[in-house]
């Protein structure tokens, strides 16, 4: 009997080892994507921005690209001019802006940037006006998508932010909202809906929010073996734990229909969410690989030099070990520079590849911007998978 139990135990251990090997076994090559880097290296109008999410406006989010138009959304953005390598004095920062790319190639003649102008003064497109909004709140933007089951409306997560003072990190998130733009609404989106959500968590002195990434696992989005759900990812706490929620597209606006992964089951209590991994970033992505597995892409620990990936069997794990894809040291031209918030853009990625962006910023932002006015923009790499 003991021998039989031992054999069962060894079989169990071997099974775990095999599953782990399946998750971690992956071959790839990585290179910079200079044509995408150049697309956002600009000297007039929008010339820098925080974050970059891409939204396929036909809802086709899978790779290879099928979108005819892509909406890019940015948080804090620099508007003005750069002349002779220096920022002109009338440049201003607004809290969010957008751009539209026609087609899916990085053609500088086919992209246009938008923001609002009041009396010729640049202003943010999205401004908080929900019941929970307080004076001085502004929006940074989370991920978004086109919901093909709700009249092709575009939904974007809006983080309500307030300034707290105190240098490069003098801000705090105070709430989570959902922005809804009806199909066909012209730029710069004069009309949009917004409402507060229950997706901002504040527990035991740690905070977090859903909206860091969205994965649309539907046939309409072009996914293989789709289960019909929209998966929404959130980061929580100092260790950047990753939580997962899901909802059917038709129920996206009904918060009572959402469910949250507790490590074993989907259930209705957001406070029972369990981390599927940690040390991720506040912006990230989940994409299906050509072999059917799922790639979670992020900047390790939020701010750092390593763009990483973890591979999972489902959109909610289990995820394998952290695989380092790229060291961003090349973009860190000064000691005060830092890189953050890596994510993939499958709807802009060629077959068998993932186009990945990351952001560059500075701990001494205003000073460094004077001599490096284009530091504050996304950079891109391309990961090509082999043997899939």
Coordinates of N, CA and C in Angstrom, one line a residue, residues 195-363:
X195 N -19.9 57.2 -15.3 CA -20.5 56.9 -14.1 C -19.5 56.2 -13.2
X196 N -19.8 56.4 -11.9 CA -18.9 55.8 -10.9 C -19.1 54.3 -10.9
X197 N -18.0 53.6 -10.5 CA -18.0 52.1 -10.4 C -17.6 51.7 -9.0
X198 N -17.8 50.4 -8.7 CA -17.3 49.9 -7.4 C -16.0 49.2 -7.6
X199 N -15.2 49.5 -8.6 CA -14.0 48.8 -8.9 C -12.7 49.4 -8.4
X200 N -12.9 50.4 -7.5 CA -11.7 50.9 -6.7 C -11.8 50.3 -5.3
X201 N -10.7 49.8 -4.9 CA -10.6 49.1 -3.6 C -9.7 49.9 -2.6
X202 N -10.1 50.0 -1.4 CA -9.3 50.6 -0.4 C -9.5 49.7 0.9
X203 N -8.6 48.8 1.1 CA -8.7 47.9 2.2 C -7.4 47.8 3.0
X204 N -7.5 47.9 4.3 CA -6.3 47.8 5.2 C -5.1 48.7 4.8
X205 N -5.4 49.9 4.4 CA -4.4 50.8 4.0 C -3.8 50.6 2.6
X206 N -4.3 49.7 1.9 CA -3.8 49.5 0.5 C -4.9 49.7 -0.5
X207 N -4.6 50.2 -1.6 CA -5.6 50.5 -2.6 C -5.3 49.9 -4.0
X208 N -6.3 49.8 -4.8 CA -6.1 49.3 -6.1 C -7.3 49.5 -7.0
X209 N -7.2 49.2 -8.2 CA -8.3 49.5 -9.1 C -8.3 48.6 -10.3
X210 N -9.5 48.2 -10.8 CA -9.7 47.5 -12.0 C -9.6 48.4 -13.2
X211 N -9.1 47.8 -14.4 CA -9.0 48.6 -15.6 C -7.6 48.7 -16.1
X212 N -6.7 48.0 -15.4 CA -5.3 48.0 -15.9 C -5.1 47.3 -17.2
X213 N -6.0 46.4 -17.5 CA -6.0 45.7 -18.8 C -7.3 45.1 -19.1
X214 N -7.6 44.9 -20.3 CA -8.9 44.2 -20.7 C -8.6 43.2 -21.8
X215 N -9.2 42.0 -21.7 CA -9.1 41.0 -22.7 C -10.5 40.6 -23.1
X216 N -10.8 40.7 -24.4 CA -12.1 40.4 -24.9 C -12.0 39.0 -25.5
X217 N -12.5 38.1 -24.8 CA -12.4 36.7 -25.2 C -13.7 36.2 -25.9
X218 N -14.0 36.9 -27.1 CA -15.2 36.6 -27.8 C -14.8 36.3 -29.3
X219 N -15.8 35.6 -29.9 CA -15.6 35.3 -31.4 C -15.6 36.5 -32.2
X220 N -16.5 37.5 -31.8 CA -16.6 38.8 -32.5 C -15.3 39.5 -32.5
X221 N -14.5 39.4 -31.4 CA -13.2 40.0 -31.3 C -12.1 39.3 -32.1
X222 N -12.4 38.1 -32.6 CA -11.5 37.3 -33.4 C -10.7 36.3 -32.6
X223 N -11.1 36.0 -31.3 CA -10.4 35.0 -30.5 C -10.7 33.6 -30.8
X224 N -9.8 32.7 -30.7 CA -9.9 31.3 -30.9 C -10.4 30.7 -29.6
X225 N -11.3 29.7 -29.6 CA -11.8 29.0 -28.4 C -12.3 30.0 -27.4
X226 N -13.1 31.0 -27.9 CA -13.6 32.1 -27.1 C -14.7 31.5 -26.1
X227 N -14.6 32.0 -24.9 CA -15.7 31.6 -23.9 C -16.8 32.7 -23.8
X228 N -16.6 33.8 -24.5 CA -17.7 34.8 -24.5 C -17.6 35.9 -23.5
X229 N -16.6 35.8 -22.6 CA -16.4 36.8 -21.5 C -15.4 37.9 -21.9
X230 N -15.7 39.1 -21.2 CA -14.7 40.1 -21.2 C -14.0 40.0 -19.8
X231 N -12.6 39.9 -19.9 CA -11.8 39.9 -18.7 C -11.2 41.2 -18.4
X232 N -11.4 41.7 -17.1 CA -10.8 43.0 -16.7 C -9.8 42.7 -15.6
X233 N -8.7 43.3 -15.7 CA -7.6 43.1 -14.8 C -7.3 44.3 -13.9
X234 N -7.0 44.1 -12.6 CA -6.8 45.2 -11.7 C -5.5 44.9 -10.9
X235 N -4.8 46.0 -10.5 CA -3.7 45.8 -9.6 C -4.0 46.4 -8.2
X236 N -3.4 45.8 -7.2 CA -3.8 46.1 -5.8 C -2.6 46.0 -4.9
X237 N -2.4 47.1 -4.1 CA -1.4 47.0 -3.0 C 0.0 47.3 -3.5
X238 N 0.9 47.4 -2.5 CA 2.3 47.8 -2.8 C 3.0 46.7 -3.5
X239 N 2.6 45.5 -3.4 CA 3.2 44.4 -4.1 C 2.7 44.2 -5.5
X240 N 1.7 45.0 -6.0 CA 1.2 45.0 -7.3 C 0.5 43.6 -7.6
X241 N -0.3 43.2 -6.7 CA -1.1 42.0 -6.9 C -2.0 42.1 -8.1
X242 N -2.2 41.1 -8.9 CA -3.1 41.1 -10.0 C -4.4 40.4 -9.7
X243 N -5.5 41.1 -9.8 CA -6.9 40.5 -9.7 C -7.5 40.4 -11.0
X244 N -8.5 39.5 -11.1 CA -9.2 39.3 -12.4 C -10.7 39.3 -12.2
X245 N -11.4 40.1 -13.0 CA -12.9 40.0 -13.0 C -13.3 39.7 -14.4
X246 N -14.6 39.2 -14.5 CA -15.1 38.9 -15.8 C -16.6 39.2 -15.9
X247 N -17.1 39.5 -17.1 CA -18.5 39.8 -17.3 C -18.8 39.5 -18.8
X248 N -20.1 39.2 -19.1 CA -20.5 39.0 -20.5 C -20.6 40.4 -21.1
X249 N -20.3 40.5 -22.4 CA -20.4 41.9 -23.0 C -21.7 42.6 -22.8
X250 N -22.8 41.8 -22.9 CA -24.1 42.5 -22.8 C -24.4 43.0 -21.4
X251 N -23.7 42.5 -20.4 CA -23.9 42.9 -19.0 C -22.8 43.9 -18.5
X252 N -22.0 44.4 -19.4 CA -20.8 45.2 -19.0 C -21.2 46.4 -18.1
X253 N -22.3 47.0 -18.3 CA -22.7 48.2 -17.5 C -23.5 47.8 -16.3
X254 N -23.8 46.5 -16.1 CA -24.5 46.0 -14.9 C -23.5 45.5 -13.9
X255 N -23.1 46.3 -13.0 CA -22.0 45.8 -12.1 C -22.4 44.6 -11.2
X256 N -23.7 44.4 -11.0 CA -24.2 43.3 -10.3 C -23.9 41.9 -11.0
X257 N -23.7 42.0 -12.3 CA -23.4 40.8 -13.1 C -22.0 40.4 -13.2
X258 N -21.1 41.3 -12.6 CA -19.7 41.0 -12.6 C -19.3 39.9 -11.6
X259 N -18.3 39.1 -11.9 CA -17.8 38.1 -11.0 C -16.3 38.2 -10.9
X260 N -15.7 37.7 -9.8 CA -14.3 37.9 -9.5 C -13.7 36.6 -9.1
X261 N -12.5 36.4 -9.6 CA -11.7 35.1 -9.3 C -11.2 35.1 -7.9
X262 N -11.5 34.1 -7.1 CA -11.1 34.0 -5.7 C -10.0 33.0 -5.6
X263 N -9.4 32.5 -6.7 CA -8.4 31.5 -6.6 C -8.9 30.1 -6.9
X264 N -10.2 29.9 -6.8 CA -10.8 28.6 -7.1 C -12.0 28.7 -7.9
X265 N -12.8 29.8 -7.7 CA -14.1 29.9 -8.4 C -14.4 31.4 -8.7
X266 N -15.3 31.6 -9.6 CA -15.8 32.9 -9.8 C -17.0 33.2 -8.9
X267 N -16.9 34.3 -8.2 CA -18.0 34.7 -7.2 C -18.3 36.2 -7.3
X268 N -19.3 36.6 -6.6 CA -19.8 38.0 -6.8 C -19.2 39.0 -5.9
X269 N -18.4 38.6 -4.9 CA -17.9 39.6 -3.9 C -16.5 40.1 -4.3
X270 N -16.4 41.3 -4.7 CA -15.1 41.9 -5.2 C -14.0 41.8 -4.1
X271 N -14.4 41.8 -2.8 CA -13.5 41.8 -1.7 C -12.9 40.4 -1.5
X272 N -13.4 39.4 -2.2 CA -12.8 38.1 -2.1 C -11.9 37.8 -3.2
X273 N -11.6 38.8 -4.0 CA -10.6 38.6 -5.1 C -9.3 38.1 -4.6
X274 N -8.7 37.1 -5.3 CA -7.4 36.6 -5.0 C -6.4 36.9 -6.1
X275 N -5.2 37.1 -5.6 CA -4.1 37.5 -6.6 C -3.8 36.2 -7.4
X276 N -3.7 36.4 -8.7 CA -3.2 35.3 -9.6 C -1.7 35.4 -9.8
X277 N -1.1 36.6 -9.6 CA 0.3 36.8 -9.5 C 0.6 38.2 -8.9
X278 N 1.8 38.6 -8.8 CA 2.1 39.9 -8.3 C 3.3 40.5 -9.0
X279 N 3.8 41.7 -8.5 CA 4.9 42.4 -9.1 C 4.6 42.7 -10.6
X280 N 3.4 43.1 -10.9 CA 3.0 43.5 -12.2 C 3.0 45.0 -12.3
X281 N 2.4 45.6 -13.3 CA 2.4 47.1 -13.4 C 1.0 47.6 -13.5
X282 N 0.8 48.9 -13.3 CA -0.5 49.5 -13.3 C -1.2 49.5 -14.6
X283 N -0.4 49.3 -15.7 CA -0.9 49.1 -17.0 C -0.3 47.8 -17.5
X284 N -1.1 47.0 -18.2 CA -0.6 45.7 -18.6 C -1.5 45.1 -19.7
X285 N -1.2 43.9 -20.1 CA -2.1 43.3 -21.1 C -2.1 41.8 -21.0
X286 N -3.2 41.2 -21.5 CA -3.4 39.8 -21.6 C -3.7 39.5 -23.1
X287 N -3.0 38.6 -23.7 CA -3.2 38.3 -25.1 C -3.1 36.8 -25.4
X288 N -3.8 36.3 -26.3 CA -3.7 34.9 -26.7 C -2.5 34.7 -27.6
X289 N -1.7 33.7 -27.3 CA -0.6 33.4 -28.2 C -1.1 32.4 -29.3
X290 N -0.3 32.3 -30.4 CA -0.7 31.4 -31.5 C -1.0 30.0 -31.1
X291 N -0.3 29.5 -30.0 CA -0.5 28.1 -29.6 C -1.7 27.9 -28.6
X292 N -2.4 29.0 -28.4 CA -3.6 28.9 -27.5 C -3.4 29.3 -26.1
X293 N -2.1 29.4 -25.7 CA -1.8 29.9 -24.3 C -2.0 31.4 -24.2
X294 N -1.9 32.0 -23.0 CA -2.2 33.4 -22.8 C -0.9 34.1 -22.2
X295 N -0.6 35.2 -22.8 CA 0.6 36.0 -22.4 C 0.2 37.2 -21.6
X296 N 0.6 37.2 -20.4 CA 0.5 38.4 -19.5 C 1.7 39.2 -19.6
X297 N 1.6 40.5 -20.1 CA 2.8 41.3 -20.4 C 2.7 42.5 -19.4
X298 N 3.9 42.9 -18.8 CA 3.9 43.9 -17.8 C 5.3 44.4 -17.6
X299 N 5.4 45.5 -16.9 CA 6.7 46.0 -16.4 C 6.9 45.5 -15.0
X300 N 8.0 44.8 -14.7 CA 8.1 44.1 -13.4 C 8.1 45.1 -12.3
X301 N 7.2 44.9 -11.4 CA 7.0 45.8 -10.2 C 6.6 47.2 -10.5
X302 N 6.1 47.4 -11.7 CA 5.5 48.7 -12.1 C 6.5 49.6 -12.7
X303 N 7.6 50.0 -12.0 CA 8.7 50.8 -12.5 C 10.0 50.0 -12.4
X304 N 10.6 49.9 -13.6 CA 11.9 49.1 -13.6 C 12.3 49.0 -15.0
X305 N 13.4 48.2 -15.2 CA 14.0 48.1 -16.5 C 13.6 46.8 -17.2
X306 N 12.8 46.0 -16.6 CA 12.5 44.7 -17.2 C 11.0 44.6 -17.7
X307 N 10.9 44.4 -19.0 CA 9.6 44.1 -19.5 C 9.5 42.5 -19.5
X308 N 8.4 42.1 -18.9 CA 8.3 40.7 -18.5 C 7.0 40.1 -19.1
X309 N 7.0 38.8 -19.1 CA 5.8 38.0 -19.5 C 5.6 36.8 -18.6
X310 N 4.4 36.5 -18.4 CA 4.0 35.2 -17.7 C 3.0 34.5 -18.6
X311 N 3.1 33.2 -18.8 CA 2.3 32.5 -19.7 C 1.3 31.6 -18.9
X312 N 0.0 31.7 -19.3 CA -1.0 30.9 -18.5 C -1.9 30.1 -19.5
X313 N -2.5 29.1 -18.9 CA -3.4 28.2 -19.6 C -4.8 28.8 -19.9
X314 N -5.2 29.8 -19.0 CA -6.4 30.5 -19.2 C -6.2 32.0 -19.0
X315 N -7.2 32.8 -19.3 CA -7.0 34.2 -19.0 C -6.8 34.6 -17.6
X316 N -7.1 33.7 -16.7 CA -6.9 33.9 -15.2 C -5.9 33.0 -14.6
X317 N -5.0 32.4 -15.4 CA -4.0 31.6 -14.8 C -4.4 30.1 -14.8
X318 N -3.6 29.2 -14.2 CA -2.4 29.6 -13.4 C -1.3 30.1 -14.4
X319 N -0.5 31.1 -13.9 CA 0.6 31.6 -14.7 C 2.0 31.0 -14.3
X320 N 2.8 30.8 -15.3 CA 4.1 30.3 -15.0 C 5.1 31.3 -14.5
X321 N 6.4 31.0 -14.6 CA 7.4 31.8 -14.0 C 7.5 33.1 -14.8
X322 N 8.1 34.1 -14.2 CA 8.3 35.4 -14.9 C 9.4 35.2 -15.9
X323 N 9.1 35.6 -17.2 CA 10.0 35.5 -18.3 C 10.4 36.9 -18.7
X324 N 11.7 37.2 -18.6 CA 12.2 38.5 -19.0 C 12.4 38.6 -20.5
X325 N 11.7 39.7 -21.0 CA 11.7 39.8 -22.5 C 12.7 40.9 -22.9
X326 N 12.8 42.0 -22.2 CA 13.6 43.1 -22.7 C 14.1 44.0 -21.5
X327 N 15.3 44.5 -21.6 CA 15.8 45.4 -20.7 C 15.8 46.8 -21.3
X328 N 15.1 47.8 -20.7 CA 14.8 49.1 -21.3 C 16.0 50.1 -21.0
X329 N 17.1 49.6 -20.6 CA 18.2 50.5 -20.3 C 18.6 51.5 -21.4
X330 N 18.4 51.1 -22.7 CA 18.7 51.9 -23.8 C 17.9 53.2 -23.8
X331 N 16.7 53.2 -23.2 CA 15.9 54.4 -23.2 C 16.1 55.3 -22.0
X332 N 16.9 54.8 -21.1 CA 17.2 55.6 -19.8 C 18.5 56.4 -20.1
X333 N 18.3 57.5 -20.7 CA 19.4 58.4 -21.2 C 20.1 59.1 -20.0
X334 N 19.3 59.4 -19.0 CA 19.8 60.1 -17.8 C 19.5 59.3 -16.6
X335 N 20.2 59.5 -15.5 CA 20.0 58.8 -14.3 C 18.6 59.0 -13.7
X336 N 18.0 60.2 -14.0 CA 16.7 60.5 -13.5 C 15.5 59.9 -14.3
X337 N 15.8 59.3 -15.4 CA 14.8 58.7 -16.3 C 14.4 57.3 -15.6
X338 N 13.1 57.0 -15.9 CA 12.7 55.6 -15.5 C 11.6 55.1 -16.6
X339 N 11.5 53.8 -16.6 CA 10.6 53.2 -17.6 C 9.5 52.4 -16.8
X340 N 8.3 52.2 -17.5 CA 7.2 51.7 -16.7 C 6.1 51.3 -17.7
X341 N 5.1 50.5 -17.1 CA 3.8 50.2 -17.8 C 3.9 49.6 -19.1
X342 N 4.6 48.5 -19.3 CA 4.7 47.8 -20.6 C 3.4 47.1 -20.8
X343 N 3.0 47.0 -22.1 CA 1.8 46.2 -22.4 C 1.8 45.9 -23.9
X344 N 1.1 44.8 -24.3 CA 1.1 44.4 -25.7 C -0.1 45.0 -26.4
X345 N 0.0 45.1 -27.7 CA -1.1 45.7 -28.6 C -1.4 44.6 -29.7
X346 N -2.1 43.6 -29.4 CA -2.3 42.5 -30.3 C -3.0 43.0 -31.6
X347 N -3.9 43.9 -31.6 CA -4.6 44.4 -32.8 C -3.7 45.1 -33.7
X348 N -2.5 45.4 -33.3 CA -1.5 46.1 -34.2 C -0.3 45.1 -34.4
X349 N -0.4 43.9 -34.0 CA 0.7 43.0 -34.0 C 0.6 42.0 -35.3
X350 N 1.7 41.8 -35.9 CA 1.7 40.9 -37.0 C 1.5 39.4 -36.6
X351 N 1.2 38.5 -37.5 CA 1.0 37.1 -37.2 C 2.3 36.5 -36.5
X352 N 2.0 35.9 -35.3 CA 3.1 35.2 -34.6 C 4.0 36.2 -33.8
X353 N 3.5 37.5 -33.7 CA 4.3 38.5 -32.9 C 3.4 39.2 -31.9
X354 N 4.0 39.9 -31.0 CA 3.4 40.9 -30.2 C 4.1 42.2 -30.2
X355 N 3.4 43.2 -30.6 CA 4.0 44.6 -30.5 C 3.8 45.1 -29.0
X356 N 4.8 45.5 -28.4 CA 4.8 45.9 -27.0 C 5.3 47.3 -26.8
X357 N 4.5 48.1 -26.0 CA 5.0 49.4 -25.7 C 5.4 49.5 -24.3
X358 N 6.2 50.5 -24.0 CA 6.5 50.9 -22.6 C 6.7 52.4 -22.6
X359 N 6.6 53.0 -21.4 CA 6.7 54.4 -21.3 C 8.0 54.9 -20.6
X360 N 8.4 56.1 -20.9 CA 9.6 56.7 -20.3 C 9.2 58.0 -19.6
X361 N 9.7 58.2 -18.4 CA 9.4 59.4 -17.6 C 10.7 59.8 -16.9
X362 N 10.5 60.8 -16.0 CA 11.7 61.3 -15.3 C 11.3 61.7 -13.8
X363 N 12.1 61.4 -12.9 CA 11.9 61.8 -11.5 C 12.1 63.3 -11.4

